[in-house]
CSV table of C-alpha atoms in Angstrom, one decimal:
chain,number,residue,atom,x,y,z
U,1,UNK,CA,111.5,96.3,93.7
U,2,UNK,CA,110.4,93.3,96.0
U,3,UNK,CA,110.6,94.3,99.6
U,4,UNK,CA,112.6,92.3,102.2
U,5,UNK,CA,109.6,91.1,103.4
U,6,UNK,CA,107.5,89.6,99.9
U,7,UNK,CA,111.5,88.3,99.3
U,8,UNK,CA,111.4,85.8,103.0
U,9,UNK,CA,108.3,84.2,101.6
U,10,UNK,CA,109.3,84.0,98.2
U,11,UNK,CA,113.0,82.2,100.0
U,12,UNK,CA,111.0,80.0,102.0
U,13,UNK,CA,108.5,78.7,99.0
U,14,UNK,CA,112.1,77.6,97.6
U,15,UNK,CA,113.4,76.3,100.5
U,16,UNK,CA,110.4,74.3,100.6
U,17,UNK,CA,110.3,73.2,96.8
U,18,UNK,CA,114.5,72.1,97.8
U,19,UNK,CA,113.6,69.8,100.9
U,20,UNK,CA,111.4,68.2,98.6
U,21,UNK,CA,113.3,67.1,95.3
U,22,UNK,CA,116.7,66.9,97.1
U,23,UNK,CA,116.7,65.8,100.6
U,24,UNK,CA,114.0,63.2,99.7
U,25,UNK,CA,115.2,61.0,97.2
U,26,UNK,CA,112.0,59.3,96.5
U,27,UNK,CA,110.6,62.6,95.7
U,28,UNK,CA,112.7,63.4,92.7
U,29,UNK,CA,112.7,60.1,91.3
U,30,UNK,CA,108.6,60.5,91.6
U,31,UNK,CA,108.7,64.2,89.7
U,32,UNK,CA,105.9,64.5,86.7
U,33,UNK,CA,105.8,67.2,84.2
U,34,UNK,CA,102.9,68.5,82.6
U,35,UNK,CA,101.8,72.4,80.5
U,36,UNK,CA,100.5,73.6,77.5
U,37,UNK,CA,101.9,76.1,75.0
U,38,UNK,CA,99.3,79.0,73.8
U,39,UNK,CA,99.5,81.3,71.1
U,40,UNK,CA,96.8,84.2,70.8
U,41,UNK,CA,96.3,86.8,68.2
U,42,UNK,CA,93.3,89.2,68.0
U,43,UNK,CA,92.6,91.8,65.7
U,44,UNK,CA,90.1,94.8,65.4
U,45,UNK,CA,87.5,94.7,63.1
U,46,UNK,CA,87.4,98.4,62.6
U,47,UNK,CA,90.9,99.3,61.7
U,48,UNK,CA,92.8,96.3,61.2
U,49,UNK,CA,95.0,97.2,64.5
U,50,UNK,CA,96.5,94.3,66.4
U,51,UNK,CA,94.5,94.0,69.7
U,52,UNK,CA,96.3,91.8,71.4
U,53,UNK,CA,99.2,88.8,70.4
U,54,UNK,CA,100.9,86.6,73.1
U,55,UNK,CA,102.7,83.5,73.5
U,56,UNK,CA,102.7,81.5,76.8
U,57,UNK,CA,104.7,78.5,77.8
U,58,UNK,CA,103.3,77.0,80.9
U,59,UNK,CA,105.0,73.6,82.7
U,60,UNK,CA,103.4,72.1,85.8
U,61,UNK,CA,105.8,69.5,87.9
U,62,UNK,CA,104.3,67.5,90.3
U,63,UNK,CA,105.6,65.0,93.1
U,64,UNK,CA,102.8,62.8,94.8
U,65,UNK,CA,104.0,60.3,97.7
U,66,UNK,CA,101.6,58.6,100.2
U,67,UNK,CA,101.3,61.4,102.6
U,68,UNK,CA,102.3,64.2,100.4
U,69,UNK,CA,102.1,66.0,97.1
U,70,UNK,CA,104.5,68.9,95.4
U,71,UNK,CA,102.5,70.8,93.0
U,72,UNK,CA,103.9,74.0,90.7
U,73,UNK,CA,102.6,76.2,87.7
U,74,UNK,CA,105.5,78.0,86.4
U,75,UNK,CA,104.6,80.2,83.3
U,76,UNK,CA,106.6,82.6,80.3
U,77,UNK,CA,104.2,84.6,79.0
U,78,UNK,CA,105.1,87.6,76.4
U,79,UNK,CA,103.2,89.7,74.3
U,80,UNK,CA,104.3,90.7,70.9
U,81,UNK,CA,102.6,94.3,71.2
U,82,UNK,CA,104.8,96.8,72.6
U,83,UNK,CA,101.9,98.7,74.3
U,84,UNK,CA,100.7,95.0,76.1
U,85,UNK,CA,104.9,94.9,77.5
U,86,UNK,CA,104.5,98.2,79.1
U,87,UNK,CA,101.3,97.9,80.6
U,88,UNK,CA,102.3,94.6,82.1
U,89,UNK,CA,105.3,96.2,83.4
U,90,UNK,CA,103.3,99.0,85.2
U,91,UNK,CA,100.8,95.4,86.7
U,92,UNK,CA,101.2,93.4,89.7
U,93,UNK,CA,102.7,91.3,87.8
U,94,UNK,CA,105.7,92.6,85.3
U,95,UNK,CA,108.1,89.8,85.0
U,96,UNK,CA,107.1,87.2,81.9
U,97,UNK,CA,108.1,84.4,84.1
U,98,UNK,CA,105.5,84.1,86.5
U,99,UNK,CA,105.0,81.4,89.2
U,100,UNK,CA,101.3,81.1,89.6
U,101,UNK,CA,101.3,78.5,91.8
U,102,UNK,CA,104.1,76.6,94.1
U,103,UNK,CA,102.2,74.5,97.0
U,104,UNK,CA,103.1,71.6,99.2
U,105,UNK,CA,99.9,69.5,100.7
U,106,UNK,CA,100.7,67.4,103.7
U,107,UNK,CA,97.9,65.2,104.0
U,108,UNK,CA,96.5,63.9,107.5
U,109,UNK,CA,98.9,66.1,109.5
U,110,UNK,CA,99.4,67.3,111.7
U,111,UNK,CA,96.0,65.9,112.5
U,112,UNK,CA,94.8,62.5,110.6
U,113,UNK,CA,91.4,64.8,110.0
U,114,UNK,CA,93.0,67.0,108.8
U,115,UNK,CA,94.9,68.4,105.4
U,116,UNK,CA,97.6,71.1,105.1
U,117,UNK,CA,98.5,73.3,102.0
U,118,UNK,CA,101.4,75.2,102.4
U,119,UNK,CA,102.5,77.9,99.8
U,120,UNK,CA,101.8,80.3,96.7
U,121,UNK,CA,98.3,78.9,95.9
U,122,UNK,CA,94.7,79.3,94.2
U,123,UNK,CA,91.5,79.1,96.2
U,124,UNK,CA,88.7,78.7,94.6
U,125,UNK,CA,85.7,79.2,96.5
U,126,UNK,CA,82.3,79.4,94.9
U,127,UNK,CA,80.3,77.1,92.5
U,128,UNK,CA,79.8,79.2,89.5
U,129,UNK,CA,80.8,79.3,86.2
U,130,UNK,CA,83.9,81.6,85.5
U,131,UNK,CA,82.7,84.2,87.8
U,132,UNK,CA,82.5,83.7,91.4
U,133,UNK,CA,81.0,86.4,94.0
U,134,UNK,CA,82.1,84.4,96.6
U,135,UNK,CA,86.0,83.9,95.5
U,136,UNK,CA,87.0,86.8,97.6
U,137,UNK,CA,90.7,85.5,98.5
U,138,UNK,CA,92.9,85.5,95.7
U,139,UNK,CA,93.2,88.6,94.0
U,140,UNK,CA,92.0,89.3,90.2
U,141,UNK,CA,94.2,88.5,87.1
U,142,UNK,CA,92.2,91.5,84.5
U,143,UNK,CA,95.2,91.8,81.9
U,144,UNK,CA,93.1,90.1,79.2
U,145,UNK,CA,89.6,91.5,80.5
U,146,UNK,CA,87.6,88.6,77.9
U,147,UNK,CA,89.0,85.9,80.0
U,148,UNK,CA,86.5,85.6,82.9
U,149,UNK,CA,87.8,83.9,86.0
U,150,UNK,CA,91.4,84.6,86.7
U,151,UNK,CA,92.7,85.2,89.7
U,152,UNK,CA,96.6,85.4,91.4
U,153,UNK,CA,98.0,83.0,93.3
U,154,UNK,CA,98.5,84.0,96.9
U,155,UNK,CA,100.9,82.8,99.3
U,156,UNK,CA,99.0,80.4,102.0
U,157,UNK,CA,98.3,78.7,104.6
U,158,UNK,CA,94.9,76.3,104.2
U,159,UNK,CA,94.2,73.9,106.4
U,160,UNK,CA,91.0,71.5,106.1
U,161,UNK,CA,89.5,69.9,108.5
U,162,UNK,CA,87.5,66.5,108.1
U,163,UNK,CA,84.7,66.2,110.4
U,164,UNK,CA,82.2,63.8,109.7
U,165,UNK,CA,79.9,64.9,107.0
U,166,UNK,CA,81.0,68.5,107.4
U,167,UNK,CA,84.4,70.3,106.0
U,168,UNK,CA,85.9,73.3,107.5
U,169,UNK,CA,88.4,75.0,105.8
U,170,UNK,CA,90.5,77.9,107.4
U,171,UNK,CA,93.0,80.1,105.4
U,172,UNK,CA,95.4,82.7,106.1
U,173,UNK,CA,97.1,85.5,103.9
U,174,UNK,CA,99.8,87.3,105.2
U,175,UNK,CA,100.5,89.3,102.2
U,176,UNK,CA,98.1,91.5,100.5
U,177,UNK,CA,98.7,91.5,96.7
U,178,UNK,CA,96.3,94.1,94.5
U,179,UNK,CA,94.6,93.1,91.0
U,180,UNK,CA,96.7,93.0,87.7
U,181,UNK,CA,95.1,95.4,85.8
U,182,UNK,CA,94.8,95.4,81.8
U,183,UNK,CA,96.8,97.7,79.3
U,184,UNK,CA,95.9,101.1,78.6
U,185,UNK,CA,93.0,100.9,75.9
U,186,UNK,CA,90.9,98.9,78.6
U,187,UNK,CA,92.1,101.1,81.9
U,188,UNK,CA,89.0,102.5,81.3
U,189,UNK,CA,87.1,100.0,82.8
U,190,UNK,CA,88.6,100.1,85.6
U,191,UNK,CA,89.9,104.3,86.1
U,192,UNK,CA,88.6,105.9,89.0
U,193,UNK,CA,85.4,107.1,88.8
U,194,UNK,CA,85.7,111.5,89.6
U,195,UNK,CA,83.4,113.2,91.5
U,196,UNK,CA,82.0,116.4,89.5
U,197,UNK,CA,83.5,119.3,91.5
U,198,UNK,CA,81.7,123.0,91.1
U,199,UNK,CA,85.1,124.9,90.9
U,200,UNK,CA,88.4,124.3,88.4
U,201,UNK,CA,91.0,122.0,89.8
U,202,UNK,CA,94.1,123.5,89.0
U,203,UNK,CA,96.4,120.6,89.6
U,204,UNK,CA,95.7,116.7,89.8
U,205,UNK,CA,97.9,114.0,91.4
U,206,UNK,CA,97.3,110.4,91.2
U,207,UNK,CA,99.4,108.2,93.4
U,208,UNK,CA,99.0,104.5,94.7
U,209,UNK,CA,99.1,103.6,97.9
U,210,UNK,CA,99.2,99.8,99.0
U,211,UNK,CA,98.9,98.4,102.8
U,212,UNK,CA,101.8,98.7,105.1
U,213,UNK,CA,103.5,95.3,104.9
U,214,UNK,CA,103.0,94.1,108.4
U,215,UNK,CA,100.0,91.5,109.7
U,216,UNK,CA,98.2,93.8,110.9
U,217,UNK,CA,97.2,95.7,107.7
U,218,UNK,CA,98.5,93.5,104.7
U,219,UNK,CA,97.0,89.7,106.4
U,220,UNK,CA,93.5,88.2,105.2
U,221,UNK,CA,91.7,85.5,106.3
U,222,UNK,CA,88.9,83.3,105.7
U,223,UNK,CA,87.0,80.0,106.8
U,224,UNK,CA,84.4,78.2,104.7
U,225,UNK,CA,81.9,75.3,106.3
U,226,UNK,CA,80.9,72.5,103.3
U,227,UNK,CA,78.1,69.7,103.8
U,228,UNK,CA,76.4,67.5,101.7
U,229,UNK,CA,73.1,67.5,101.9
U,230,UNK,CA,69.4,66.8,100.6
U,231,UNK,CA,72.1,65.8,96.6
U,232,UNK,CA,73.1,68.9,97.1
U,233,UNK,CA,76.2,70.6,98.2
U,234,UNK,CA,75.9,73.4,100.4
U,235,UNK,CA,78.6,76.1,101.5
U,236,UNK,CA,78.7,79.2,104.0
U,237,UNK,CA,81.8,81.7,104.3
U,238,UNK,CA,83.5,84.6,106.0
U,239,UNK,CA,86.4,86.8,104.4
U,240,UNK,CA,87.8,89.6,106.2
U,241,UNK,CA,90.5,91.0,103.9
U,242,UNK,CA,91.0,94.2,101.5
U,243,UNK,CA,89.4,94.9,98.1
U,244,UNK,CA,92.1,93.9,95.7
U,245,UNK,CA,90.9,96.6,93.1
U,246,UNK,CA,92.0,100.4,93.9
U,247,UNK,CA,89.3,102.9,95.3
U,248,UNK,CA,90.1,106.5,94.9
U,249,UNK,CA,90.4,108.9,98.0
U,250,UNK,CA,89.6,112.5,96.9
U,251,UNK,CA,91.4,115.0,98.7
U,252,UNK,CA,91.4,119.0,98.0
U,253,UNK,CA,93.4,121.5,99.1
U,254,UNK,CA,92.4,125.7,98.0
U,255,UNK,CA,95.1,127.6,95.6
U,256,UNK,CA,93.1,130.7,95.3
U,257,UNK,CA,90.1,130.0,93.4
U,258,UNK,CA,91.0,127.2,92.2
U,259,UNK,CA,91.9,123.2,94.2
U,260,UNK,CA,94.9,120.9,94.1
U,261,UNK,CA,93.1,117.4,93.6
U,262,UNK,CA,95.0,114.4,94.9
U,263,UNK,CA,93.9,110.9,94.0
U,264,UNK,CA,95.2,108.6,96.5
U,265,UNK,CA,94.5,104.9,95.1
U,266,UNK,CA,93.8,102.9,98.2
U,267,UNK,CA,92.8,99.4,99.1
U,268,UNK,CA,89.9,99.3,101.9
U,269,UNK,CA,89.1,96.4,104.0
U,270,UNK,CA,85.9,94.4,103.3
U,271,UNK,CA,84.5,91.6,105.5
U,272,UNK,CA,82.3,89.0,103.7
U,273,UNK,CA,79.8,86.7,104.2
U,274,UNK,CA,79.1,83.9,101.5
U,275,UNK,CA,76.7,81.3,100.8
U,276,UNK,CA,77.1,78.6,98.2
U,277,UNK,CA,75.0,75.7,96.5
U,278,UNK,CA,75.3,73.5,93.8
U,279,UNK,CA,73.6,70.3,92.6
U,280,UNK,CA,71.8,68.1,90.3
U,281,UNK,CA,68.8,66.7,88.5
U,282,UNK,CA,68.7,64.2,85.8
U,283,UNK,CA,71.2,66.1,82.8
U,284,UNK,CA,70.3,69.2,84.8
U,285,UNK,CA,73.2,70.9,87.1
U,286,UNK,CA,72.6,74.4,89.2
U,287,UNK,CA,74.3,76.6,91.3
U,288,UNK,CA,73.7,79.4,93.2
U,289,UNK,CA,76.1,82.0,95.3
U,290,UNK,CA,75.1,84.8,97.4
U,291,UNK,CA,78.3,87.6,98.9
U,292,UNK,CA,77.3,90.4,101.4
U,293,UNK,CA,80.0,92.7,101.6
U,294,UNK,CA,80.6,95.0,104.6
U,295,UNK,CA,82.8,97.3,103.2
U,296,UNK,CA,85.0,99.7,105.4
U,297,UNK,CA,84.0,103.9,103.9
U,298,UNK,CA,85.9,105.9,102.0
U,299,UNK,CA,85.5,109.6,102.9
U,300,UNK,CA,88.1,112.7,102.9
U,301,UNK,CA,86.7,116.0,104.6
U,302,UNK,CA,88.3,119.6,103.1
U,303,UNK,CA,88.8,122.5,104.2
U,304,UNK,CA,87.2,124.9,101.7
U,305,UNK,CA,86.3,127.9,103.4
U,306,UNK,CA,87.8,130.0,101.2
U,307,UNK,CA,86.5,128.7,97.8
U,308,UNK,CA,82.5,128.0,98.6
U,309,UNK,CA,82.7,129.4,102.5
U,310,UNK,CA,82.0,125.8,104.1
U,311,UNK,CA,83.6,122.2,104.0
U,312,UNK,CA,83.4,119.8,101.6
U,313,UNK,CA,82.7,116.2,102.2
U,314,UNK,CA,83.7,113.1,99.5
U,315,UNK,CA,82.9,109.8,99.6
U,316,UNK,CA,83.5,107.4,97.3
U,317,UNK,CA,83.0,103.8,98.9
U,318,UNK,CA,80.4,103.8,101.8
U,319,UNK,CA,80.4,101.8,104.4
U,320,UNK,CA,76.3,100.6,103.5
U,321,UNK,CA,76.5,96.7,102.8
U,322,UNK,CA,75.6,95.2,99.8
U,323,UNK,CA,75.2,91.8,98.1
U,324,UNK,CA,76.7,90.3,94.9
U,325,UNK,CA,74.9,87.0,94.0
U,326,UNK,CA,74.6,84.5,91.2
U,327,UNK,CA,72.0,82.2,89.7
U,328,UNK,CA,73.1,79.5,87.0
U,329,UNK,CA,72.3,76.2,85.5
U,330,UNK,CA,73.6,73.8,82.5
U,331,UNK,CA,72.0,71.0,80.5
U,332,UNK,CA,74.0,68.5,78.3
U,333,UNK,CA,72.5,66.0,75.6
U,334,UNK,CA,74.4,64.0,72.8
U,335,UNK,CA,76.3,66.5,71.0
U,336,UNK,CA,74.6,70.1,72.9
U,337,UNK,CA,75.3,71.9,76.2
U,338,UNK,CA,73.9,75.1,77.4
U,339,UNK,CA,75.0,76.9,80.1
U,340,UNK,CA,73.1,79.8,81.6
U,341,UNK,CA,73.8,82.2,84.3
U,342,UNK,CA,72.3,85.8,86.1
U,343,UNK,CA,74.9,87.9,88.1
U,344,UNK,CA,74.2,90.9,89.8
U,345,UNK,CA,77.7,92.8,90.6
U,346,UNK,CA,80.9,92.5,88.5
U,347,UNK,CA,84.6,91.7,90.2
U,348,UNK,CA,85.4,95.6,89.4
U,349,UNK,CA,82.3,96.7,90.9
U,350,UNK,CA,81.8,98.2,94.4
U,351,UNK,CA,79.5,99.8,96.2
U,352,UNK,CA,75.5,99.2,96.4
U,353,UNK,CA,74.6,102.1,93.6
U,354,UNK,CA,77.5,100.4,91.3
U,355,UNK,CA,76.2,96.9,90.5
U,356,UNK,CA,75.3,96.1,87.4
U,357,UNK,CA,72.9,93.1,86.3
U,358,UNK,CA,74.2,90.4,83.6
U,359,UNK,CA,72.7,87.6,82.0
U,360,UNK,CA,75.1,85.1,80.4
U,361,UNK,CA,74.6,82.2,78.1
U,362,UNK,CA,77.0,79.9,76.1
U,363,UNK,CA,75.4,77.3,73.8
U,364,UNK,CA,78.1,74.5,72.3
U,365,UNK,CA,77.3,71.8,69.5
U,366,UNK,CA,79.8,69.1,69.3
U,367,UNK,CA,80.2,67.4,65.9
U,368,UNK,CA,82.8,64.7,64.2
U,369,UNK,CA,83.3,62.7,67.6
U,370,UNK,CA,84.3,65.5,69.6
U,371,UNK,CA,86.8,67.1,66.7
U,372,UNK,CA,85.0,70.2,66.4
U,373,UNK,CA,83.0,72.2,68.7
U,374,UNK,CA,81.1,75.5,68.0
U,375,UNK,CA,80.4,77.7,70.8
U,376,UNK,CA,77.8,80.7,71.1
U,377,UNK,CA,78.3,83.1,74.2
U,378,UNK,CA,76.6,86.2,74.9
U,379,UNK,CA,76.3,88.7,77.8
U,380,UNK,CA,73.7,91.2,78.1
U,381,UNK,CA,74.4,93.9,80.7
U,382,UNK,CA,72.0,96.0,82.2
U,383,UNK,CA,72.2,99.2,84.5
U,384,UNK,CA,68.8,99.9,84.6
U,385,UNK,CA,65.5,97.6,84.7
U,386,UNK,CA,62.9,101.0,84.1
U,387,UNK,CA,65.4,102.6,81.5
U,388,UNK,CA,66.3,99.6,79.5
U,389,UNK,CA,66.7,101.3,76.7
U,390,UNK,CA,69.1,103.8,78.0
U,391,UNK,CA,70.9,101.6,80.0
U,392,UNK,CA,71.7,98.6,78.3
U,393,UNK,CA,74.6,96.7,76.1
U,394,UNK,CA,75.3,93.2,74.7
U,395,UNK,CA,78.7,91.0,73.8
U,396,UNK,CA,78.0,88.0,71.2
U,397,UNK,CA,81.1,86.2,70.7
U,398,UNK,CA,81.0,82.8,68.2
U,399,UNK,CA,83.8,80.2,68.2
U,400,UNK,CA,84.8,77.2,65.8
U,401,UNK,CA,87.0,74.8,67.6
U,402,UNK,CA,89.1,72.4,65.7
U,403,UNK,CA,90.6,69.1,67.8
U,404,UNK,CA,92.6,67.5,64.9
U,405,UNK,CA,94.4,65.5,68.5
U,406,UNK,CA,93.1,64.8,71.4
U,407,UNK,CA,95.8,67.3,72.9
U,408,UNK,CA,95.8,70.2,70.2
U,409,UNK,CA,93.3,73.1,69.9
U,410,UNK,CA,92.7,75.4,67.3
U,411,UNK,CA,90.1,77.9,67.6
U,412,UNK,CA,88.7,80.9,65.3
U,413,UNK,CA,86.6,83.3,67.6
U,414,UNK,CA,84.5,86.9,66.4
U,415,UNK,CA,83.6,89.4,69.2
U,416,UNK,CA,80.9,91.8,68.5
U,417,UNK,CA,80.1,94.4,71.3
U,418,UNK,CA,77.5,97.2,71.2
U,419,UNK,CA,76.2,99.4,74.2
U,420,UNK,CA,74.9,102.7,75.7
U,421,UNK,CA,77.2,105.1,77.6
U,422,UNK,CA,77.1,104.2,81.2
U,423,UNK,CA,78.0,100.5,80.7
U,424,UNK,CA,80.9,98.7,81.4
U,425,UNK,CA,80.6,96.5,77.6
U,426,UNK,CA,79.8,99.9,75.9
U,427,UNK,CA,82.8,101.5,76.8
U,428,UNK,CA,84.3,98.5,74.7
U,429,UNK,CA,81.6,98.8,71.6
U,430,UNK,CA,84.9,100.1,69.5
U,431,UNK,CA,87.0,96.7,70.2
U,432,UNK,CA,85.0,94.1,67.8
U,433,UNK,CA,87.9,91.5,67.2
U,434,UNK,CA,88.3,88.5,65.4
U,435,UNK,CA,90.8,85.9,66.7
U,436,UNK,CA,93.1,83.0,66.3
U,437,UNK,CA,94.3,80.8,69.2
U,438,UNK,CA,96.5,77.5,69.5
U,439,UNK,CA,96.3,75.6,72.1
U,440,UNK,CA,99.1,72.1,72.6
U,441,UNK,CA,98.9,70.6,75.8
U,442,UNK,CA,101.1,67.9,77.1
């Protein structure tokens, strides 16, 4: 149930949206509609099963005036798999209408350097492709875990200021929204990670706990500097907000011999620093992104006197910093383009002993004028550079596009998956899929 206080925002997002197409008549006159409609069906190469099947609807109206523009992104998305309805009823987000975006931009004002975006928006910081260390302000979207780079919308305030060669952009949160997560065959990628305890746990609770909804706990800010500079574009950042994936506080309590375990799945605050760069030489493009967290620590102290004669002490985020980055480049030529990239710290992972390292490639030949296209993309993931062996998994996923309009999409994809225990792609070595998606835009 929405709480009194997500409901004002939501009621002044529509208050908003009704100044604009009905006390300004030019507005509604002006009103453009655009979407797509997707259909998506995988299935599992081992058993036949049905992996995942949904159909989205997704219409974008737009008003654009001289000083203004309306933008929205309002989406019907349903899944025919029973098991993918009640996971997304148990996400963030549980309703099949979803409005992912709903913005106003008032531009030069109320400064003439200066831009204003007002309302449930995305804000996309970083230069990479798909995955983004540095995109720290709206939360994750990890329903469909294969499709990199999704995030939430977030009611906003961004303002950006104009100052010469140099851009400043300052936003503010005021609501904290967590991660939707995926449904229960790939929770495992994302559970709570359990401490081995040297006695039996007699009972074990699991509860989730989000932020008091007040400023003071549930706000997040951020400001970003941008210059041009030497053909390239240069960035530097600074988040202070909460992680938007759960970390588990352990707490234990004695029964007898044995302890009551209670999970509480929290949200701790992180501050960020970011750095960004992009450019480009000849058919050559690059980028590069750098994020050091300082992450707020985790830790529950028990009383277990009575059990092992001493307390015991768990923590399972520590407050040490550590830094996600990213190294990528792309080349294009007649009918190839390769994309390359190195990452060092997944969205779900945190902590400096938790990042994993992952090279990613896609190659793409485009033949009959731009009708068909067939992509390669891989991922290797690595754990451990010494035990590579041990520590190691890979995801090779080939696509045949077909384009028989300029606005219509067809696409036949295979995933094959294969991994050592310990990494996040093996624990999904059982999921090889084959898959159909349609695509119509208009």
């Amino acid at each position: 149930m929405k709480t009194k206080f997500k409901k004002t925002l939501y009621s002044l997002s529509f208050f908003l949206l009704s100044i604009c197409l009905f006390t300004v008549p030019t507005f509604a006159s002006g009103l453009n509609w655009n979407g797509h409609f997707q259909t998506e069906t995988r299935v599992n190469l081992d058993n036949s099963a049905l992996t995942w099947q949904e159909t989205n609807l997704t219409l974008q109206p737009e008003v654009v005036t001289n000083n203004t523009r309306f933008y929205g992104e309002l989406c019907y998305r349903r899944s025919g798999l029973l098991s993918q309805n009640n996971s997304l009823l148990a996400s963030t987000n549980s309703n099949p209408i979803e409005l992912n975006e709903i913005y106003l931009d008032l531009y030069a004002y109320p400064w003439r350097r200066m831009d204003l975006r007002i309302g449930k928006q995305l804000i996309p910081w970083g230069t990479g492709y798909l995955l983004n260390p540095t995109s720290n302000l709206n939360p994750e979207d990890l329903r469909d875990v294969f499709d990199f780079g999704r995030y939430l919308g977030s009611n906003a305030l961004k303002a950006t200021t104009y100052l010469g060669e140099v851009t400043i952009t300052g936003v503010f949160i005021p609501v904290f929204t967590p991660a939707a997560l995926p449904n229960q065959q790939f929770q495992a990628l994302f559970a709570p990670e359990m401490p081995p305890l040297p006695f039996t746990v007699n009972e074990q609770k699991i509860e989730s706990i989000l932020p008091a909804e007040n400023l003071q706990e549930s706000a997040a800010w951020g400001v970003k500097l941008e210059k041009h500079l030497l053909g390239c574009d240069f960035s530097v950042s600074y988040v202070d907000g909460r992680y938007s994936l759960p970390v588990p506080k352990i707490t234990l309590t004695p029964v007898g011999e044995k302890v009551d375990l209670l999970c509480e799945l929290i949200h701790p605050r992180r501050k960020i620093i970011g750095f960004d760069l992009a450019g480009a030489y000849g058919g050559l493009g690059f980028w590069s992104e750098l994020a050091y967290f300082f992450p707020e620590e985790v830790k529950v102290t028990s009383d277990l006197t009575a059990i092992i004669g001493q307390h015991m002490e768990i923590v399972t985020l520590k407050d040490t910093p550590y830094a996600k980055y990213l190294i990528g480049m792309d080349y294009s030529a007649d009918h190839l383009y390769f994309n390359g990239q190195y990452l060092h710290g997944f969205p779900q992972e945190q902590g400096k002993d938790k990042l994993g390292d992952y090279f990613l490639g896609r190659l793409e030949f485009t033949l009959n004028d731009g009708k068909i296209k067939i992509p390669f993309n891989a991922c290797l993931e690595i754990r451990d550079f010494d035990k590579f062996q041990e520590s190691f998994a890979i995801l090779f996923s080939p696509e045949i596009c077909f384009y028989p309009e300029m606005n219509t999409e067809i696409t036949l994809s295979l995933r094959l998956i294969d991994g050592k225990s310990g990494t996040n792609l093996g624990k999904m070595k059982d999921w090889d899929e084959i898959g159909l998606k349609i695509k119509y835009s208009f």
